[in-house]
Short mmCIF file of C-alpha atoms and ligand atoms in Angstrom, two decimals:
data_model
loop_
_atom_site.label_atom_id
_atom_site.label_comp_id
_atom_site.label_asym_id
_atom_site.label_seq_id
_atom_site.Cartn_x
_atom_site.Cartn_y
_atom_site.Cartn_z
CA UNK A 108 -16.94 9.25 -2.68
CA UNK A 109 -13.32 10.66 -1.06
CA UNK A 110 -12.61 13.97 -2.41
CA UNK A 111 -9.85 15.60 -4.52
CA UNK A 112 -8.89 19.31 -3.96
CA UNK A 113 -6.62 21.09 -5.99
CA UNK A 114 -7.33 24.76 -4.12
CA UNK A 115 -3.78 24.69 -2.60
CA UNK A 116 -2.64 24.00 -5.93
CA UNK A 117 -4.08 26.13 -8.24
CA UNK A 118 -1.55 28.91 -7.44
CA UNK A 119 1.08 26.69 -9.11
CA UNK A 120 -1.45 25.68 -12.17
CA UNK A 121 -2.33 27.01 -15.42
CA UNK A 122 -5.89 27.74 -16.17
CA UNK A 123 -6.05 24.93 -18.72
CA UNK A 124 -4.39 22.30 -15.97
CA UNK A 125 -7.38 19.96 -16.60
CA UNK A 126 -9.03 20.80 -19.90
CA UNK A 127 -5.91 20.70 -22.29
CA UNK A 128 -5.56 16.77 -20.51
CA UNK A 129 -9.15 15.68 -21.43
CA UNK A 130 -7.87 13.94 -24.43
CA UNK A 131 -4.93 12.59 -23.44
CA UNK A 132 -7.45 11.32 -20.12
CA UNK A 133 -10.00 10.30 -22.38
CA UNK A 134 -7.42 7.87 -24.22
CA UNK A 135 -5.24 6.50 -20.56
CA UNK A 136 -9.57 5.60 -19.57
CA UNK A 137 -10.01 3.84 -22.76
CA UNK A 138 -6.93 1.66 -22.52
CA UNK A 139 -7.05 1.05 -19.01
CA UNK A 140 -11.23 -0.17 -19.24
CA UNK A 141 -10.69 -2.56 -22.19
CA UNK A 142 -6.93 -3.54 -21.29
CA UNK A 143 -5.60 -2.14 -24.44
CA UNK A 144 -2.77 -0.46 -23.15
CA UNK A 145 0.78 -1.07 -22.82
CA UNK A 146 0.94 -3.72 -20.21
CA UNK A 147 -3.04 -4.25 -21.08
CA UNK A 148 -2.88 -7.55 -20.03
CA UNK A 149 -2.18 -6.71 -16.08
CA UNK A 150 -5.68 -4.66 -15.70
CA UNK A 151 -7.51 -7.45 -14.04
CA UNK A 152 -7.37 -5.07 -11.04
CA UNK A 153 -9.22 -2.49 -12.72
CA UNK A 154 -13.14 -4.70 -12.56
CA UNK A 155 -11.78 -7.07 -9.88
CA UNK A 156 -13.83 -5.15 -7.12
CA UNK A 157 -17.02 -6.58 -9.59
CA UNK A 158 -15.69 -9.91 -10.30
CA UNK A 159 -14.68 -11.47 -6.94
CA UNK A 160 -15.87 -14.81 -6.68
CA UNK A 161 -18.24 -14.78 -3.21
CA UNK A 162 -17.24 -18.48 -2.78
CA UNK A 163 -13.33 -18.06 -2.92
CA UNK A 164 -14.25 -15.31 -0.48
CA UNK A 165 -16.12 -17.74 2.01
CA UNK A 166 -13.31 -20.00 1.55
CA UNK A 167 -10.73 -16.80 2.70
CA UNK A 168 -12.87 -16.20 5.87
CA UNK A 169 -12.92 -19.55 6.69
CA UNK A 170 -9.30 -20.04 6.14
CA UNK A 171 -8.56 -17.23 8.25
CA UNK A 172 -10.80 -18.73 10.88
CA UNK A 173 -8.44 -21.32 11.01
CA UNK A 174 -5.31 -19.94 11.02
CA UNK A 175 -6.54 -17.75 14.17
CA UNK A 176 -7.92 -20.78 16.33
CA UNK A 177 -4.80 -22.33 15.69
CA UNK A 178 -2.07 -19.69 15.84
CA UNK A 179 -0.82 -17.32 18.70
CA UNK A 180 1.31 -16.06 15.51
CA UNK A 181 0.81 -15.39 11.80
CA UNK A 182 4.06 -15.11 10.09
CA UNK A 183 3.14 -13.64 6.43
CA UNK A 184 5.90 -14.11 4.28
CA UNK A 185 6.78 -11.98 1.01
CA UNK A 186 8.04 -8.73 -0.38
CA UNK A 187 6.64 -5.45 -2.75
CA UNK A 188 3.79 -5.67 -3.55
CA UNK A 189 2.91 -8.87 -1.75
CA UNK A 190 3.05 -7.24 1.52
CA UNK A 191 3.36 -4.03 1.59
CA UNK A 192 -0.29 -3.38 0.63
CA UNK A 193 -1.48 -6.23 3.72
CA UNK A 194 0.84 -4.39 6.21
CA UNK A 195 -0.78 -0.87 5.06
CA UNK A 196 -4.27 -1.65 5.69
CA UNK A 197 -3.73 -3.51 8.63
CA UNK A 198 -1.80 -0.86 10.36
CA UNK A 199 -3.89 1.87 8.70
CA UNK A 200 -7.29 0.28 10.28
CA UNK A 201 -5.44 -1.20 13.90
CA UNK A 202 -2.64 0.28 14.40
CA UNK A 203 1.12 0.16 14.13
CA UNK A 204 1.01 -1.26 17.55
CA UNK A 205 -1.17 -4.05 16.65
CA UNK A 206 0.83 -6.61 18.07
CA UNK A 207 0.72 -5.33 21.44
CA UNK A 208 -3.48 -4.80 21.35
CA UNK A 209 -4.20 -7.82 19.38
CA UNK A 210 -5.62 -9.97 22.39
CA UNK A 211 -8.49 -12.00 20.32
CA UNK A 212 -6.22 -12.22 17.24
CA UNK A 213 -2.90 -13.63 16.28
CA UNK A 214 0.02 -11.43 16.34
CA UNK A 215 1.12 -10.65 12.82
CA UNK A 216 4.85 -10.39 11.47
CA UNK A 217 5.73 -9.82 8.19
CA UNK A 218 9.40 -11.44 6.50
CA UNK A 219 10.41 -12.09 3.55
CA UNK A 220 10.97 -8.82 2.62
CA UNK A 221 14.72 -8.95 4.05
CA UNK A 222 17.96 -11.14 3.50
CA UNK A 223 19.28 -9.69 7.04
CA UNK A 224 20.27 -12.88 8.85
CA UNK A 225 19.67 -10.60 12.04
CA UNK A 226 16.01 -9.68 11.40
CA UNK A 227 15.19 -13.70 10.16
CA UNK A 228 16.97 -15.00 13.37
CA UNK A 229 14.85 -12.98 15.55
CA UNK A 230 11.91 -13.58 14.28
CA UNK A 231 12.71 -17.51 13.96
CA UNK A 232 13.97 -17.38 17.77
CA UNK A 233 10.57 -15.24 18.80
CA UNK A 234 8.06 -17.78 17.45
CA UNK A 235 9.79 -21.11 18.23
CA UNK A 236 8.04 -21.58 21.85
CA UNK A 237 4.77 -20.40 19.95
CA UNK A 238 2.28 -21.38 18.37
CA UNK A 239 2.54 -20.02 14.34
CA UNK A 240 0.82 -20.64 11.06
CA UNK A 241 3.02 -19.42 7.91
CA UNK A 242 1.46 -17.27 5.43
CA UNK A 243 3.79 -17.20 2.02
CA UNK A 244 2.53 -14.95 -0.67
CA UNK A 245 4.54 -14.98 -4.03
CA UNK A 246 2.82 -14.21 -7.35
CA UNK A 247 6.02 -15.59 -9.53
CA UNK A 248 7.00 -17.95 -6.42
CA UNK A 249 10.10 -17.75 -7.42
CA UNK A 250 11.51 -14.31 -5.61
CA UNK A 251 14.30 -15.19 -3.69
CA UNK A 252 13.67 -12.97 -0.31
CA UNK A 253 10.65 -15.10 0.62
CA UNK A 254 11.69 -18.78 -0.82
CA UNK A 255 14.58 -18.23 1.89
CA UNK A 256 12.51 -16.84 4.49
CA UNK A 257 9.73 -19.68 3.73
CA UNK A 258 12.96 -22.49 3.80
CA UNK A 259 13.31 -20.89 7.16
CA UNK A 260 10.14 -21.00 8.51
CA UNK A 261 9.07 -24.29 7.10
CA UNK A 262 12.03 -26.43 8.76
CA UNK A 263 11.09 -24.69 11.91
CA UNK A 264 7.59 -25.90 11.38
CA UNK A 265 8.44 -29.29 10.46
CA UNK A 266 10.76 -29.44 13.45
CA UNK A 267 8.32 -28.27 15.65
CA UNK A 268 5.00 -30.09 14.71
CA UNK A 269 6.50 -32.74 12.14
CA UNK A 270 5.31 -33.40 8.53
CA UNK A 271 1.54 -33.68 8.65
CA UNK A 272 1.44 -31.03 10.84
CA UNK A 273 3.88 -28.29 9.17
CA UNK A 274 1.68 -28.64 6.08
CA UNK A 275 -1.93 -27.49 8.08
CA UNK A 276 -0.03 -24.66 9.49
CA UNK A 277 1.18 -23.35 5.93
CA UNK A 278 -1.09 -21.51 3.60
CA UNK A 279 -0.10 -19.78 0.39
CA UNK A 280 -0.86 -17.33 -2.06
CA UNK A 281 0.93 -17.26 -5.93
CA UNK A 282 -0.49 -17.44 -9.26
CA UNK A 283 -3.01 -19.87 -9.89
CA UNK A 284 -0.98 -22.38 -12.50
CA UNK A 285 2.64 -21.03 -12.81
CA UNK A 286 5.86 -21.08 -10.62
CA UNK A 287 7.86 -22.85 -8.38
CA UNK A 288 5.88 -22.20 -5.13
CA UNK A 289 2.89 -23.72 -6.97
CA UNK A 290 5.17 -26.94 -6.84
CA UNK A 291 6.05 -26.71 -3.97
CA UNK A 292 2.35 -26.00 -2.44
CA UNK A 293 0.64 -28.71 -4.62
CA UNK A 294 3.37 -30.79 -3.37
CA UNK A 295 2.84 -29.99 -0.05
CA UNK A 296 -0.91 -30.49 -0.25
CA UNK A 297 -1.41 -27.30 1.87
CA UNK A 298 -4.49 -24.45 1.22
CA UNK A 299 -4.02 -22.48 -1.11
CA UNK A 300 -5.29 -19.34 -2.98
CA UNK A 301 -4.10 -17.35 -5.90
CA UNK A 302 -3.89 -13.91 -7.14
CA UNK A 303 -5.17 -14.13 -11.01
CA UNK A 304 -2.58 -14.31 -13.65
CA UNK A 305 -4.32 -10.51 -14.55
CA UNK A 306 -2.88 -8.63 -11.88
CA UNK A 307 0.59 -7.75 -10.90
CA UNK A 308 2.10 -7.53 -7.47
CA UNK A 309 1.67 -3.81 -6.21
CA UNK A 310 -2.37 -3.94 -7.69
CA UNK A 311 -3.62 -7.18 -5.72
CA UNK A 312 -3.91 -5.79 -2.23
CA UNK A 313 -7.48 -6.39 -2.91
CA UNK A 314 -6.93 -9.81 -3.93
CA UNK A 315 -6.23 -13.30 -1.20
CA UNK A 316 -2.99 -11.41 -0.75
CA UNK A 317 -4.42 -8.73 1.11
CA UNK A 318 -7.60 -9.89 1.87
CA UNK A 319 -6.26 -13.40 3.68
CA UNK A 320 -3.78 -11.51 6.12
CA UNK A 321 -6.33 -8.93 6.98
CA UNK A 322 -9.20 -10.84 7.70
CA UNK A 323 -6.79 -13.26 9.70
CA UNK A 324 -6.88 -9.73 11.94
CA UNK A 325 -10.78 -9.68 11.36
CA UNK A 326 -10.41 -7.12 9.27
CA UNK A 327 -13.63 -7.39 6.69
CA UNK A 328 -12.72 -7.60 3.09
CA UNK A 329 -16.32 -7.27 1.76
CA UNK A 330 -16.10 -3.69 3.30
CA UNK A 331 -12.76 -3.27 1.53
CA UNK A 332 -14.05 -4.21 -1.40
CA UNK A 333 -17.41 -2.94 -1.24
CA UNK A 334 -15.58 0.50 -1.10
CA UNK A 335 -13.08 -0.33 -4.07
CA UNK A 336 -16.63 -0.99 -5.75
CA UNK A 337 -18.17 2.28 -5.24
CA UNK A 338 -15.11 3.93 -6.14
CA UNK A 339 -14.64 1.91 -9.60
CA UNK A 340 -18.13 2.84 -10.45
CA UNK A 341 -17.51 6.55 -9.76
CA UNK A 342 -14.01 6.86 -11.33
CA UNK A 343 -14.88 5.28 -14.37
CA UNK A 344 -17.12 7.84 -15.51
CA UNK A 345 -15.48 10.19 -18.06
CA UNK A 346 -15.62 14.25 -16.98
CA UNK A 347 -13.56 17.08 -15.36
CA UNK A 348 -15.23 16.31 -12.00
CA UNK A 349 -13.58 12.69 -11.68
CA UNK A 350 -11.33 13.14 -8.44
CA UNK A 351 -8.84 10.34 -10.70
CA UNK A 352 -8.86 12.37 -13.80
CA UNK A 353 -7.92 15.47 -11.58
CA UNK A 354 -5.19 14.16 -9.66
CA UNK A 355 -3.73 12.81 -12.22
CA UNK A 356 -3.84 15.72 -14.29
CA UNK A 357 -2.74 18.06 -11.66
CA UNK A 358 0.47 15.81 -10.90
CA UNK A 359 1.42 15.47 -14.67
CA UNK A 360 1.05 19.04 -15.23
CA UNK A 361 3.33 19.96 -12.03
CA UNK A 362 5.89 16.95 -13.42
CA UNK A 363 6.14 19.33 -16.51
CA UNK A 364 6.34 21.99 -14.82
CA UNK A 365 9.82 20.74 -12.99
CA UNK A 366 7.65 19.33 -10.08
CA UNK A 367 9.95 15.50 -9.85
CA UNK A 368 8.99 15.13 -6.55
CA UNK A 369 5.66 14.15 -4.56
CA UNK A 370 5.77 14.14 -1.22
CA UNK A 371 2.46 11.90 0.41
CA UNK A 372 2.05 13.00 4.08
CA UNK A 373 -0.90 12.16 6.48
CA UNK A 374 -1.15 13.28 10.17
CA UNK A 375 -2.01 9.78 11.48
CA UNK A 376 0.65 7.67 12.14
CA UNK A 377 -1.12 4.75 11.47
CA UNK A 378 -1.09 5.78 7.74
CA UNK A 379 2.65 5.12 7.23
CA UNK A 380 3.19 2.02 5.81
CA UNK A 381 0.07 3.38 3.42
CA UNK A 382 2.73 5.87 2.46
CA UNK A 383 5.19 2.63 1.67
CA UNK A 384 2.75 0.74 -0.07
CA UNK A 385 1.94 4.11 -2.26
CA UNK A 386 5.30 4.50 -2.95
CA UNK A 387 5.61 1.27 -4.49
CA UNK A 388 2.64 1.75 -6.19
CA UNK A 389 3.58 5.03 -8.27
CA UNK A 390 7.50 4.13 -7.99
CA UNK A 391 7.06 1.12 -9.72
CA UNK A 392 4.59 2.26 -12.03
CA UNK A 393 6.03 5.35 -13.50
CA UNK A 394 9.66 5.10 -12.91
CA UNK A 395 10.79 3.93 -16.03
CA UNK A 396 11.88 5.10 -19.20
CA UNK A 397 13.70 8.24 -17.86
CA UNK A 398 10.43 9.40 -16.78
CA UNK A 399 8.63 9.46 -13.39
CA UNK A 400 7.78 11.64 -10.69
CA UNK A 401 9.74 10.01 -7.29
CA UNK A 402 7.16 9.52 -4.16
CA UNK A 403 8.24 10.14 -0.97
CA UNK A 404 6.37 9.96 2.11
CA UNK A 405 6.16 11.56 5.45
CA UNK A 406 4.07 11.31 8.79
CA UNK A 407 2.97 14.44 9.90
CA UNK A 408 3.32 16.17 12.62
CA UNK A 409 6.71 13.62 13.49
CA UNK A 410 8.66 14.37 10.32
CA UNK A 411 7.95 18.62 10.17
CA UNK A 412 10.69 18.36 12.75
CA UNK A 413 12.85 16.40 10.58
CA UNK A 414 11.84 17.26 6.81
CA UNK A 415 9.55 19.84 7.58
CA UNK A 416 12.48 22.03 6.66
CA UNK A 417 13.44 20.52 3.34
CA UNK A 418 9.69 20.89 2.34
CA UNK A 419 9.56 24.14 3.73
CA UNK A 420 12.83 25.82 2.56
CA UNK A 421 14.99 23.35 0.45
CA UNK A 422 15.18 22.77 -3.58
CA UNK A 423 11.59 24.04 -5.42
CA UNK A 424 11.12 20.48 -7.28
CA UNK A 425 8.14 19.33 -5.25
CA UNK A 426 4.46 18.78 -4.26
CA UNK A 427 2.59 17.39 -1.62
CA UNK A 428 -0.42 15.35 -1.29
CA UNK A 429 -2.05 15.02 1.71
CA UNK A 430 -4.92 12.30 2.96
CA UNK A 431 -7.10 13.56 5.14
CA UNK A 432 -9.77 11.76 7.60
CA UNK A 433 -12.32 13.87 7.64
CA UNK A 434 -13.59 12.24 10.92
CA UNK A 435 -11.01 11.57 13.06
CA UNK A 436 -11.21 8.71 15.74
CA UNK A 437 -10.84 8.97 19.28
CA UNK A 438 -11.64 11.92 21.13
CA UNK A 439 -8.86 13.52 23.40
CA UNK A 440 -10.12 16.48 25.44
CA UNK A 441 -7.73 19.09 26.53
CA UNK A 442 -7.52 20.07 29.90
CA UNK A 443 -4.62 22.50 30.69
CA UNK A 444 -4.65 25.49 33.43
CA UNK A 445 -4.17 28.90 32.68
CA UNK A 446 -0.99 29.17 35.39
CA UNK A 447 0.34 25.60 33.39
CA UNK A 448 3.87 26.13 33.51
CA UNK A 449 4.10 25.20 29.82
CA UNK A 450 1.97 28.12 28.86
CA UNK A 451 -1.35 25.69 27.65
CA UNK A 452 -3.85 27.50 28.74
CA UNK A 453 -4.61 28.58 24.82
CA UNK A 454 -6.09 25.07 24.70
CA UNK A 455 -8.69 24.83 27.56
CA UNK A 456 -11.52 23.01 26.58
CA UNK A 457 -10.42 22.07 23.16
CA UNK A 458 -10.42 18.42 21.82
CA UNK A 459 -6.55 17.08 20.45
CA UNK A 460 -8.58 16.39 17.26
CA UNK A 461 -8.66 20.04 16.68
CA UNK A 462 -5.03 20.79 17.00
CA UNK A 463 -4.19 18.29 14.84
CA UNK A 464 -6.47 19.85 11.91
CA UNK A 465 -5.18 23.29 12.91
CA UNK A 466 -1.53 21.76 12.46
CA UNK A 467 -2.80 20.09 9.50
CA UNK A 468 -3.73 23.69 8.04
CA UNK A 469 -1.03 25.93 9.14
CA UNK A 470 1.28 23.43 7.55
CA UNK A 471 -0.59 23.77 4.51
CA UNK A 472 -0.78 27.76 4.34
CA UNK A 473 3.23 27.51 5.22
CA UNK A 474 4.23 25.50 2.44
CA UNK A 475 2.27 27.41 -0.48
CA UNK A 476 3.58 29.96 0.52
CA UNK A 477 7.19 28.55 0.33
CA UNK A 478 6.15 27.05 -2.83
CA UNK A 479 4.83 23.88 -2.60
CA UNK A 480 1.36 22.74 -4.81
CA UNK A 481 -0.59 21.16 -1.85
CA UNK A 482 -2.93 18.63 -3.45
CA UNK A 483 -5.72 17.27 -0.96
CA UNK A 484 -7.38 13.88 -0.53
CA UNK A 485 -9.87 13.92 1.71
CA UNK A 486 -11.23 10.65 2.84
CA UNK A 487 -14.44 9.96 5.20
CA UNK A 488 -12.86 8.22 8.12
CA UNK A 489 -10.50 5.46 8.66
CA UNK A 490 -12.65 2.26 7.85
CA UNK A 491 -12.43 -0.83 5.74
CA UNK A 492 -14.96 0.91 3.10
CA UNK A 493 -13.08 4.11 3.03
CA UNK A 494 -9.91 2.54 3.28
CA UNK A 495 -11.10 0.18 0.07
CA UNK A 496 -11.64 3.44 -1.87
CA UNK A 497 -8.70 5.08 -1.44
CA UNK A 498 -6.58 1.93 -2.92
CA UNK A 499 -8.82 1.93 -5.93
CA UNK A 500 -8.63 6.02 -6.12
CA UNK A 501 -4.57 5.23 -6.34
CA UNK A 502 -4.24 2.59 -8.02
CA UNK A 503 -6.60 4.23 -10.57
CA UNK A 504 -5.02 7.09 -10.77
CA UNK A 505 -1.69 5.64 -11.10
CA UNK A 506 -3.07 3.67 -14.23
CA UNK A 507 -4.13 6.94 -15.63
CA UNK A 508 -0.78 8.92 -14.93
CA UNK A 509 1.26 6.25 -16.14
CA UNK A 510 -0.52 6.18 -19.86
CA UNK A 511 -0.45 10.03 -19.55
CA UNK A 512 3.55 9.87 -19.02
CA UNK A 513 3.47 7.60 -21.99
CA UNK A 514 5.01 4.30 -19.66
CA UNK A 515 3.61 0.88 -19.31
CA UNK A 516 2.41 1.30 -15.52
CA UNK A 517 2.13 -2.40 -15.24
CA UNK A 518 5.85 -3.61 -15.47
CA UNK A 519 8.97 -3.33 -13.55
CA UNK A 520 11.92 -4.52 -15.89
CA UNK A 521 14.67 -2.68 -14.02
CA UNK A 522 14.03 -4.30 -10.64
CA UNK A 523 15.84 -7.45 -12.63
CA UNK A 524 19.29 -5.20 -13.01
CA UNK A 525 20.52 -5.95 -9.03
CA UNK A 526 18.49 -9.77 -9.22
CA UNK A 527 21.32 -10.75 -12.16
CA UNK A 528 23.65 -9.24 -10.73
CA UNK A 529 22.79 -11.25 -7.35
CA UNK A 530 22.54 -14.51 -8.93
CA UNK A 531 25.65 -13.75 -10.55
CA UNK A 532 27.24 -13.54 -7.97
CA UNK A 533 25.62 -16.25 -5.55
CA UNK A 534 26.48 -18.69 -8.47
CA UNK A 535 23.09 -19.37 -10.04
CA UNK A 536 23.35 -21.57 -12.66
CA UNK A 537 22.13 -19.85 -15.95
CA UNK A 538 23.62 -16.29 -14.81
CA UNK A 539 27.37 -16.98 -15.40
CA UNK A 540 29.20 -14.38 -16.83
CA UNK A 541 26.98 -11.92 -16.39
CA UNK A 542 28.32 -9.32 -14.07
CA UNK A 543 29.19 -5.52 -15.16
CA UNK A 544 32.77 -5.08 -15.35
CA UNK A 545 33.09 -2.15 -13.12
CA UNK A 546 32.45 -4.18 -10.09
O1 PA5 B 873 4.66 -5.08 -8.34
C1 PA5 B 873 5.30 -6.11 -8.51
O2 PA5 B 873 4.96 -6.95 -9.36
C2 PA5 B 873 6.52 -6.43 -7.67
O3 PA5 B 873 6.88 -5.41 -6.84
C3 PA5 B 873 6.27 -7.68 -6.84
O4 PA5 B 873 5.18 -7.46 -5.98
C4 PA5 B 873 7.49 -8.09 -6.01
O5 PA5 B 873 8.64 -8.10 -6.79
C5 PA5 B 873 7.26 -9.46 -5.41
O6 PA5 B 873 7.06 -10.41 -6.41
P1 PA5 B 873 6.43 -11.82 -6.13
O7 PA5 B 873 5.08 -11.64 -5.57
O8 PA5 B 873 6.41 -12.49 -7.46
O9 PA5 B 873 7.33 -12.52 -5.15
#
């Protein structure tokens, strides 16, 4: 199981952190195993890692078999929380340069998550002498960023291979009854798969929304979910040693304390659209009501030359969490001469590995001491299964926090404040009227 480690914390804590939170821990478990909660009825993520039908799952490999004998691109289409957790795990186990190593695989580009005429254009002009399959994930299918960007893409399809042949190169992923790109896809007659009614947007990474992307890259989502398994099993048990019970109790106890800001930094680049999709995750979740602690994210080292001296120096209202890979990939060996001219010698005969972790702790030891709880999440390496247990340890987490905040983790009514404004002012029928008079 990844670990939790509060050490770097404990400075910052009192000494009844955890045990004056067992209750209120005790009851967020309850509600979140049965689905008796606030927002109860979106905890279909919480035994999904148990539930998975194997034969939708044969049908997602298969699919994704397809879509890669057929497509030099995959253009995935959608925004929050049906993207951002695809584009996390496939940079996190790639890279963020996937698109220039993917040789066997289709390149993947993910829209929908934009309005910028600039960005669509581009990537409309870059896949028009290519061969692409469209990938449109929408649980309400009715979000208007990716119905555009899917209007977009789907006259360039039908252009380009004509009716019959648009539909076999368009897949898509929404709820299983409801919503106008169930229409449209039943219309269609294209493949689709859906993301149970049970679980909302920034929670399904582990469902066809995640899962279909990824193993387009041949990514394996049994691993991913065998992880998220192991992990459900573990956290699920009641007790102070639960690495969810303690990070959630550590965070709400710094939130009291003044703490509004967490800061989630990793020292692998590939980990930093895991830092977006986290974001959304706990953003989303808690940010309601007045309450919430704000995520931010940063890639370390990159960013201690650019925030490094906010964290460092700047207003005392944060934390950081860091995920660590305790086995790091490749192995760089350091070569330098004792007359180099940048003075390198120091490292002769070490591996880059090692100054990384040695960065990795001195940044630690620096912030404490400028006042900074340093929480620490320490995962085995950077593989499907590990990367499958830290998205359950999160999202778990997150479910916890929110009930301990006293929000309903599972909703996100003020994202519709700047939608009716939007429609207001695009004309929507239905939204008339509706615009605050200050603008
Ligand atoms: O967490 C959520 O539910 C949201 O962030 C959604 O993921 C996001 O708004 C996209 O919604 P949809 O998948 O319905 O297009």
């Amino acid at each position: 199981m990844l670990r939790f480690d509060c050490t770097n914390a404990l400075p910052f804590l009192p000494e009844n952190w955890l045990s004056s939170r067992l209750e209120g821990l005790t009851n967020a478990r309850s509600l979140l195993e049965t689905g008796s909660g606030l927002g109860g009825a979106f905890t279909g993520w919480v035994h999904f890692p148990e539930t998975y039908d194997q034969q939708e799952l044969e049908r997602l490999l298969q699919t994704a078999r397809i879509i890669r004998e057929q497509s030099q691109v995959l253009i995935v289409i959608g925004i929050g929380g049906s993207y951002l957790g695809a584009r996390a795990v496939l940079e996190l186990l790639t890279s963020p340069n996937y698109n220039l190593l993917c040789q066997d695989r289709p390149q993947i580009f993910f829209t929908g998550n934009t309005l910028s005429p600039d960005a669509l254009t581009e990537l409309l002009d870059y896949v028009r002498p290519r061969d692409f399959s469209v990938l449109v994930i929408s649980k309400s299918g009715t979000t208007l960023e990716p119905s555009l960007a899917f209007l977009l893409f789907r006259q360039l399809l039908t252009e380009k291979y004509g009716k019959s042949g648009a539909r076999d190169r368009v897949f898509v992923v929404t709820d299983r009854r409801q919503g106008g790109l169930r229409s449209l896809a039943d219309a269609l007659g294209c493949a689709t798969f859906s993301i149970p009614s049970s679980i909302g947007g920034r929670y399904c990474v582990l469902t066809a929304a995640g899962l279909l992307p990824l193993a387009v890259a041949k990514l394996d989502p049994e691993e991913l979910l065998s992880g998220a398994r192991d992990a459900m099993l573990r956290l699920r048990q009641p007790g102070q040693d639960n690495p969810a019970w303690q990070y959630a109790a550590a965070r709400n106890t710094l939130y009291q304390q003044g703490k509004g800001i967490e800061v989630l930094a990793c020292y692998e680049p590939s980990f930093r659209f895991f830092g977006e999709w986290w974001k959304q995750l706990f953003g989303e979740s808690e940010g309601k009501d007045g309450e919430g602690i704000f995520p931010a994210s940063v890639e370390f080292t990159a960013d201690l030359h650019s925030m490094g001296q906010y964290i460092q120096e700047g207003k005392r209202d944060l934390f950081e969490t860091v995920v660590h890979f305790a086995v790091s990939g490749a192995s760089c060996p350091l070569d330098p001469q004792d007359s180099d001219a940048q003075a390198l010698g120091y490292l002769r005969g070490r591996d880059l590995r090692y100054v990384n972790d040695q960065a990795r702790r001195g940044t630690a030891l620096a912030h404490v001491k400028g006042g900074v709880p340093n929480l620490l999440v320490t995962v085995q390496e950077r593989s499907a299964y590990w990367v499958g247990q830290l998205i359950y340890f999160f999202e778990y987490t997150c479910g916890l926090s929110g009930y301990l905040m006293g929000v309903n983790p599972f909703d996100q009514p003020g994202v519709e404040a700047y939608k009716n404004n939007m429609f207001a002012l695009l004309g929507k029928p239905g939204y008339e009227g509706l615009l605050p008079e200050v603008l």
